[in-house]
Amino acid sequence: MSSQKLLDQVRLVIRGRHYSIRTEKSYIAWIKRYIYFHNLQHPKDLNETHVMQFINSLAVEQHVSSSTQNQALCAVLFLYKEVIKLNLDWIDHIRWSKKPQRLPIVFTEAEVQTIITLIDGQSSLMTSLLYGSGLRLTECLRLRIQDIDFGYQQIVVRDGKGHKDRITILPVQLIGDLTKQIDKVKIIHKQDLNSGNGSVFLPEALTRKWRNAATEFRWQYLFPSNKISVDPRSGVKRRHHLSRDYLQASVKKAVAKAGIHKRGTCHTFRHSFATHLLEAGYDIRTVQELLGHKDVSTTMIYTHVLNSGGKCVRSPLDKLSAATLRGTPSASGDDDRFEYDIR
């Protein structure tokens, strides 16, 4: 059996389990690398030792991160367990890449305001939602008209990370802009219907249950793409949501224009949302629910941000008087030399 036919089987199994297109592309890429690593041998002729050789090479030779290494292993194990139906023995002696302990980058409130001001159009509205509601980038892009609840001033995040739904806050300040955005989408959708289009992607189960749902306005994306495209899986022409690159480019440009030297991205606004809520005195369990974290220990990382940067400890330098730091001119009259009294 050729590797191409095997990959076709992998695609069928992945789609049968309703994995995202991003997961499908990632798994296919790693499985291909695994097959080529072992000179195109069929995976059923390989064993645990070959899997360990591949995974270890990623860390030892290519120096990938621990998350990348883990993703590769998940893809290979999926191949064996779900496609080939071969259970491998427990894999020991894998040389895992050491996962660095990093604190999240956080914008100040002033920096957030500056960045949003420098972004135009719907990119500004999307960025405001990332910060004001604590959304992940993908969660923001996948919002549909029916997910915005003006009555309860909340946003329903569906199929978030870990395939979980949750409810987060809808900033009152954005109600007017969101209303205008919905009106804009209504015009676009009406034009699509008149041209024989107007359908949107829905999970297969919903498509079978409600055959006309794909063309209903409430199911349309809140931030639709500027053009109609062909679905790479089904081949159906329809209007998808905006791409990740669209907002990422806008945020990157605005951060640079604002003169902010932090390595800020779209996800930095989610970090800032959590940090600023904790700074305002909100309970960490509440913040955990708004973020959709499974374990509160994940949310605890933001308490480390609050306790860092000298917020709880005063630097000994600040105890010295300004006059002492400026120094006094030396007896020689050389103004370029200073004498510091640190008594």
Coordinates of C-alpha atoms in Angstrom, one line a residue:
M1 CA 0.0 0.0 0.0
S2 CA 1.5 3.4 -1.0
S3 CA 2.0 6.2 1.4
Q4 CA -0.5 8.3 -0.5
K5 CA -3.3 5.8 0.0
L6 CA -2.4 5.6 3.6
L7 CA -2.6 9.4 4.0
D8 CA -6.0 9.2 2.3
Q9 CA -7.1 6.8 5.0
V10 CA -5.8 9.1 7.7
R11 CA -7.8 12.0 6.2
L12 CA -11.0 9.9 6.2
V13 CA -10.5 8.9 9.9
I14 CA -9.7 12.5 10.9
R15 CA -12.8 13.9 9.2
G16 CA -14.9 11.1 10.6
R17 CA -13.9 12.4 14.1
H18 CA -14.7 16.0 13.1
Y19 CA -11.2 17.3 13.8
S20 CA -10.5 20.8 12.5
I21 CA -8.8 21.4 9.1
R22 CA -5.7 22.7 11.0
T23 CA -5.4 19.5 12.9
E24 CA -5.8 17.5 9.7
K25 CA -3.0 19.4 8.0
S26 CA -0.8 19.1 11.0
Y27 CA -1.2 15.4 11.5
I28 CA -0.8 14.7 7.8
A29 CA 2.5 16.7 7.7
W30 CA 3.9 14.9 10.7
I31 CA 2.9 11.4 9.5
K32 CA 4.6 12.2 6.1
R33 CA 7.8 13.3 7.9
Y34 CA 7.7 10.1 10.0
I35 CA 7.4 7.9 6.8
Y36 CA 10.2 9.8 5.0
F37 CA 12.4 9.6 8.1
H38 CA 12.3 5.8 7.8
N39 CA 12.9 5.8 4.1
L40 CA 9.3 5.3 3.0
Q41 CA 8.8 2.1 5.0
H42 CA 5.2 1.3 5.7
P43 CA 4.4 2.2 9.4
K44 CA 2.9 -1.2 10.0
D45 CA 6.4 -2.7 9.4
L46 CA 7.8 -0.4 12.1
N47 CA 7.6 -0.6 15.9
E48 CA 8.0 1.4 19.1
T49 CA 11.8 1.7 18.5
H50 CA 11.3 3.5 15.2
V51 CA 8.8 5.9 16.8
M52 CA 11.3 6.7 19.5
Q53 CA 14.0 7.3 16.9
F54 CA 11.8 9.8 15.1
I55 CA 10.6 11.7 18.2
N56 CA 14.1 11.8 19.7
S57 CA 15.6 13.1 16.5
L58 CA 13.3 16.1 16.7
A59 CA 14.7 17.1 20.0
V60 CA 18.4 16.1 19.5
E61 CA 19.0 17.0 15.9
Q62 CA 16.3 19.7 15.1
H63 CA 16.0 21.2 18.6
V64 CA 12.2 21.6 18.4
S65 CA 10.2 22.7 21.4
S66 CA 8.4 20.3 23.7
S67 CA 5.0 21.3 22.4
T68 CA 6.1 20.6 18.8
Q69 CA 7.6 17.2 19.9
N70 CA 4.4 16.3 21.7
Q71 CA 2.3 17.3 18.6
A72 CA 4.4 15.0 16.4
L73 CA 4.0 12.1 18.8
C74 CA 0.2 12.6 19.0
A75 CA 0.1 12.5 15.2
V76 CA 2.1 9.2 15.0
L77 CA 0.2 7.6 17.8
F78 CA -3.1 8.6 16.0
L79 CA -1.8 6.8 12.9
Y80 CA -1.2 3.6 14.7
K81 CA -4.2 3.5 17.0
E82 CA -6.9 4.9 14.8
V83 CA -5.8 4.1 11.3
I84 CA -3.6 1.0 11.3
K85 CA -5.4 -0.4 14.4
L86 CA -2.1 -1.4 16.0
N87 CA -1.5 -0.7 19.7
L88 CA 2.1 0.1 20.5
D89 CA 3.6 -0.8 23.8
W90 CA 4.3 2.0 26.2
I91 CA 7.0 4.2 24.7
D92 CA 9.8 4.8 27.2
H93 CA 13.2 6.6 26.9
I94 CA 11.9 9.5 24.8
R95 CA 14.1 12.5 25.1
W96 CA 11.6 15.2 25.6
S97 CA 12.5 18.8 24.8
K98 CA 12.6 20.8 28.0
K99 CA 9.6 23.1 28.2
P100 CA 10.6 26.6 29.2
Q101 CA 8.7 28.3 32.0
R102 CA 7.7 31.6 30.5
L103 CA 5.5 34.4 31.9
P104 CA 2.9 35.8 29.5
I105 CA 3.5 39.1 27.9
V106 CA 0.9 41.7 29.1
F107 CA 0.0 45.1 27.7
T108 CA -0.8 48.0 30.1
E109 CA -4.2 49.6 29.8
A110 CA -2.6 52.6 28.1
E111 CA -0.9 50.4 25.6
V112 CA -4.1 48.5 24.8
Q113 CA -5.9 51.8 24.2
T114 CA -3.1 53.1 22.0
I115 CA -3.0 49.9 19.8
I116 CA -6.7 49.7 19.3
T117 CA -6.8 53.4 18.3
L118 CA -4.2 52.8 15.6
I119 CA -6.2 49.9 14.1
D120 CA -9.0 50.8 11.6
G121 CA -12.3 49.2 10.6
Q122 CA -13.4 45.8 11.7
S123 CA -9.9 44.9 12.8
S124 CA -10.3 47.5 15.6
L125 CA -13.6 45.8 16.6
M126 CA -12.0 42.3 16.6
T127 CA -9.1 43.5 18.7
S128 CA -11.4 45.1 21.1
L129 CA -13.2 41.7 21.5
L130 CA -9.9 39.9 22.1
Y131 CA -9.2 42.3 25.0
G132 CA -12.7 43.1 26.2
S133 CA -14.0 39.5 26.2
G134 CA -10.7 37.5 26.6
L135 CA -11.2 35.6 23.3
R136 CA -8.6 33.6 21.5
L137 CA -8.0 34.6 17.9
T138 CA -9.7 31.6 16.5
E139 CA -12.6 32.0 18.8
C140 CA -13.1 35.5 17.6
L141 CA -12.9 34.6 14.0
R142 CA -15.5 31.8 14.4
L143 CA -18.1 33.9 16.1
R144 CA -21.5 33.7 14.5
I145 CA -24.4 36.2 14.5
Q146 CA -26.4 34.1 17.1
D147 CA -23.4 34.0 19.5
I148 CA -23.8 37.7 20.4
D149 CA -26.4 38.1 23.1
F150 CA -27.2 41.7 23.6
G151 CA -30.0 41.0 26.1
Y152 CA -27.7 39.4 28.6
Q153 CA -24.7 41.3 27.4
Q154 CA -22.7 38.1 26.9
I155 CA -20.9 36.2 24.1
V156 CA -21.3 32.4 23.7
V157 CA -18.0 30.8 22.7
R158 CA -18.8 27.5 20.9
D159 CA -16.4 24.7 20.4
G160 CA -13.5 26.5 22.0
K161 CA -10.2 24.9 22.9
G162 CA -10.8 21.3 24.1
H163 CA -14.2 21.4 22.2
K164 CA -15.8 23.2 25.1
D165 CA -18.5 25.9 25.1
R166 CA -18.4 28.8 27.5
I167 CA -19.9 32.2 28.1
T168 CA -17.9 35.4 28.5
I169 CA -18.7 39.0 28.9
L170 CA -19.9 41.4 26.1
P171 CA -18.4 44.9 26.7
V172 CA -21.1 47.5 26.7
Q173 CA -18.9 49.9 24.9
L174 CA -18.9 47.6 21.8
I175 CA -22.7 47.2 21.5
G176 CA -23.0 50.0 19.0
D177 CA -20.1 48.7 16.8
L178 CA -21.4 45.1 16.9
T179 CA -24.8 46.2 15.9
K180 CA -23.4 48.0 12.8
Q181 CA -21.2 44.9 12.0
I182 CA -24.3 42.7 12.1
D183 CA -26.1 45.1 9.8
K184 CA -23.1 44.9 7.4
V185 CA -23.2 41.1 7.5
K186 CA -26.9 41.2 6.7
I187 CA -26.3 43.2 3.5
I188 CA -23.5 40.8 2.4
H189 CA -25.6 37.7 3.2
K190 CA -28.6 39.1 1.2
Q191 CA -26.3 39.7 -1.8
D192 CA -24.9 36.2 -1.6
L193 CA -28.4 34.7 -1.5
N194 CA -29.4 36.7 -4.6
S195 CA -26.3 35.4 -6.4
G196 CA -27.1 31.8 -5.6
N197 CA -24.7 31.4 -2.6
G198 CA -25.2 32.4 1.0
S199 CA -24.3 29.1 2.7
V200 CA -21.8 28.8 5.5
F201 CA -19.8 26.0 7.0
L202 CA -21.6 23.9 9.6
P203 CA -20.6 20.7 11.4
E204 CA -21.9 17.7 9.5
A205 CA -24.3 16.7 12.3
L206 CA -26.1 20.1 12.1
T207 CA -26.2 20.0 8.3
R208 CA -28.0 16.7 8.4
K209 CA -30.3 17.7 11.2
W210 CA -31.2 21.2 9.8
R211 CA -30.7 21.2 6.0
N212 CA -31.5 24.8 5.5
A213 CA -29.5 26.1 8.5
A214 CA -26.4 26.8 6.4
T215 CA -28.2 29.7 4.6
E216 CA -29.9 31.1 7.7
F217 CA -28.6 34.5 8.7
R218 CA -28.1 33.6 12.4
W219 CA -25.5 31.0 11.4
Q220 CA -23.4 33.4 9.3
Y221 CA -20.0 34.4 10.6
L222 CA -19.8 37.8 12.4
F223 CA -16.6 38.6 10.5
P224 CA -17.1 37.1 7.0
S225 CA -14.3 36.8 4.5
N226 CA -14.2 39.4 1.7
K227 CA -14.6 36.7 -1.0
I228 CA -16.3 33.4 -1.5
S229 CA -14.0 30.4 -1.6
V230 CA -14.1 26.7 -2.1
D231 CA -14.1 24.4 0.9
P232 CA -11.0 22.3 0.6
R233 CA -12.8 19.3 2.1
S234 CA -16.2 19.3 0.5
G235 CA -15.5 21.4 -2.6
V236 CA -18.5 23.6 -1.8
K237 CA -18.4 27.3 -2.7
R238 CA -19.3 29.5 0.3
R239 CA -18.2 32.5 2.3
H240 CA -15.9 31.5 5.3
H241 CA -14.7 33.8 8.1
L242 CA -11.7 36.1 7.8
S243 CA -8.3 34.4 7.9
R244 CA -5.9 34.6 10.9
D245 CA -3.4 36.5 8.9
Y246 CA -5.8 39.4 8.4
L247 CA -5.9 40.4 12.1
Q248 CA -2.4 39.3 13.0
A249 CA -1.0 41.7 10.4
S250 CA -3.1 44.6 11.6
V251 CA -2.0 44.0 15.3
K252 CA 1.6 43.6 14.4
K253 CA 1.6 46.9 12.4
A254 CA -0.2 48.8 15.1
V255 CA 2.2 47.6 17.9
A256 CA 5.2 48.7 15.8
K257 CA 3.6 52.1 15.0
A258 CA 2.8 52.6 18.7
G259 CA 6.5 52.2 19.5
I260 CA 5.8 49.3 21.9
H261 CA 8.8 47.1 22.2
K262 CA 7.0 44.1 23.8
R263 CA 6.7 41.0 21.7
G264 CA 2.9 41.5 21.5
T265 CA 0.5 39.4 19.4
C266 CA -3.2 38.9 19.2
H267 CA -3.0 36.5 22.1
T268 CA -1.4 39.2 24.3
F269 CA -4.8 40.9 24.5
R270 CA -6.2 37.7 26.1
H271 CA -3.3 37.8 28.6
S272 CA -4.0 41.4 29.3
F273 CA -7.7 40.8 29.8
A274 CA -7.0 38.2 32.5
T275 CA -4.3 40.2 34.2
H276 CA -6.3 43.5 34.3
L277 CA -9.4 41.6 35.8
L278 CA -7.2 40.2 38.6
E279 CA -5.7 43.7 39.2
A280 CA -9.2 45.0 39.5
G281 CA -9.9 42.5 42.3
Y282 CA -12.0 39.9 40.5
D283 CA -12.0 36.4 41.9
I284 CA -9.6 34.0 40.1
R285 CA -12.3 31.4 39.7
T286 CA -14.4 33.9 37.8
V287 CA -11.5 34.7 35.5
Q288 CA -10.9 31.0 35.0
E289 CA -14.5 30.5 33.8
L290 CA -14.3 33.5 31.5
L291 CA -11.1 32.2 30.0
G292 CA -12.4 28.7 29.7
H293 CA -9.4 27.1 31.5
K294 CA -10.0 23.6 32.6
D295 CA -7.7 23.9 35.7
V296 CA -7.3 27.0 37.9
S297 CA -3.5 26.3 37.9
T298 CA -3.5 27.6 34.3
T299 CA -5.1 30.8 35.4
M300 CA -2.7 31.1 38.3
I301 CA 0.1 32.1 35.8
Y302 CA -1.4 35.6 35.8
T303 CA -0.9 36.0 39.5
H304 CA 2.8 35.6 38.9
V305 CA 2.6 38.5 36.5
L306 CA 0.9 40.6 39.1
N307 CA 3.6 39.8 41.7
S308 CA 6.5 40.5 39.3
G309 CA 8.0 43.7 38.1
G310 CA 8.5 45.2 41.6
K311 CA 4.8 45.5 42.4
C312 CA 5.2 43.9 45.9
V313 CA 8.9 44.7 46.5
R314 CA 10.5 48.2 46.5
S315 CA 13.9 48.4 44.9
P316 CA 16.7 49.5 47.2
L317 CA 17.6 52.1 44.5
D318 CA 14.3 53.9 45.1
K319 CA 15.3 54.5 48.7
L320 CA 18.1 56.8 47.7
S321 CA 17.3 60.4 47.3
A322 CA 17.3 62.0 43.8
A323 CA 19.9 64.5 45.0
T324 CA 22.2 61.8 46.1
L325 CA 21.9 59.9 42.8
R326 CA 22.7 63.1 40.8
G327 CA 26.0 63.3 42.7
T328 CA 28.1 66.2 43.7
P329 CA 30.9 67.7 41.5
S330 CA 34.4 66.6 42.4
A331 CA 37.0 69.0 43.9
S332 CA 38.8 69.0 40.6
G333 CA 35.9 70.7 38.9
D334 CA 35.5 67.9 36.4
D335 CA 31.7 67.8 35.9
D336 CA 31.9 64.4 34.1
R337 CA 32.9 62.7 37.4
F338 CA 30.4 62.0 40.2
E339 CA 30.8 61.0 43.8
Y340 CA 27.9 59.0 45.2
D341 CA 27.1 59.1 48.9
I342 CA 25.5 55.8 49.6
R343 CA 25.5 56.0 53.4

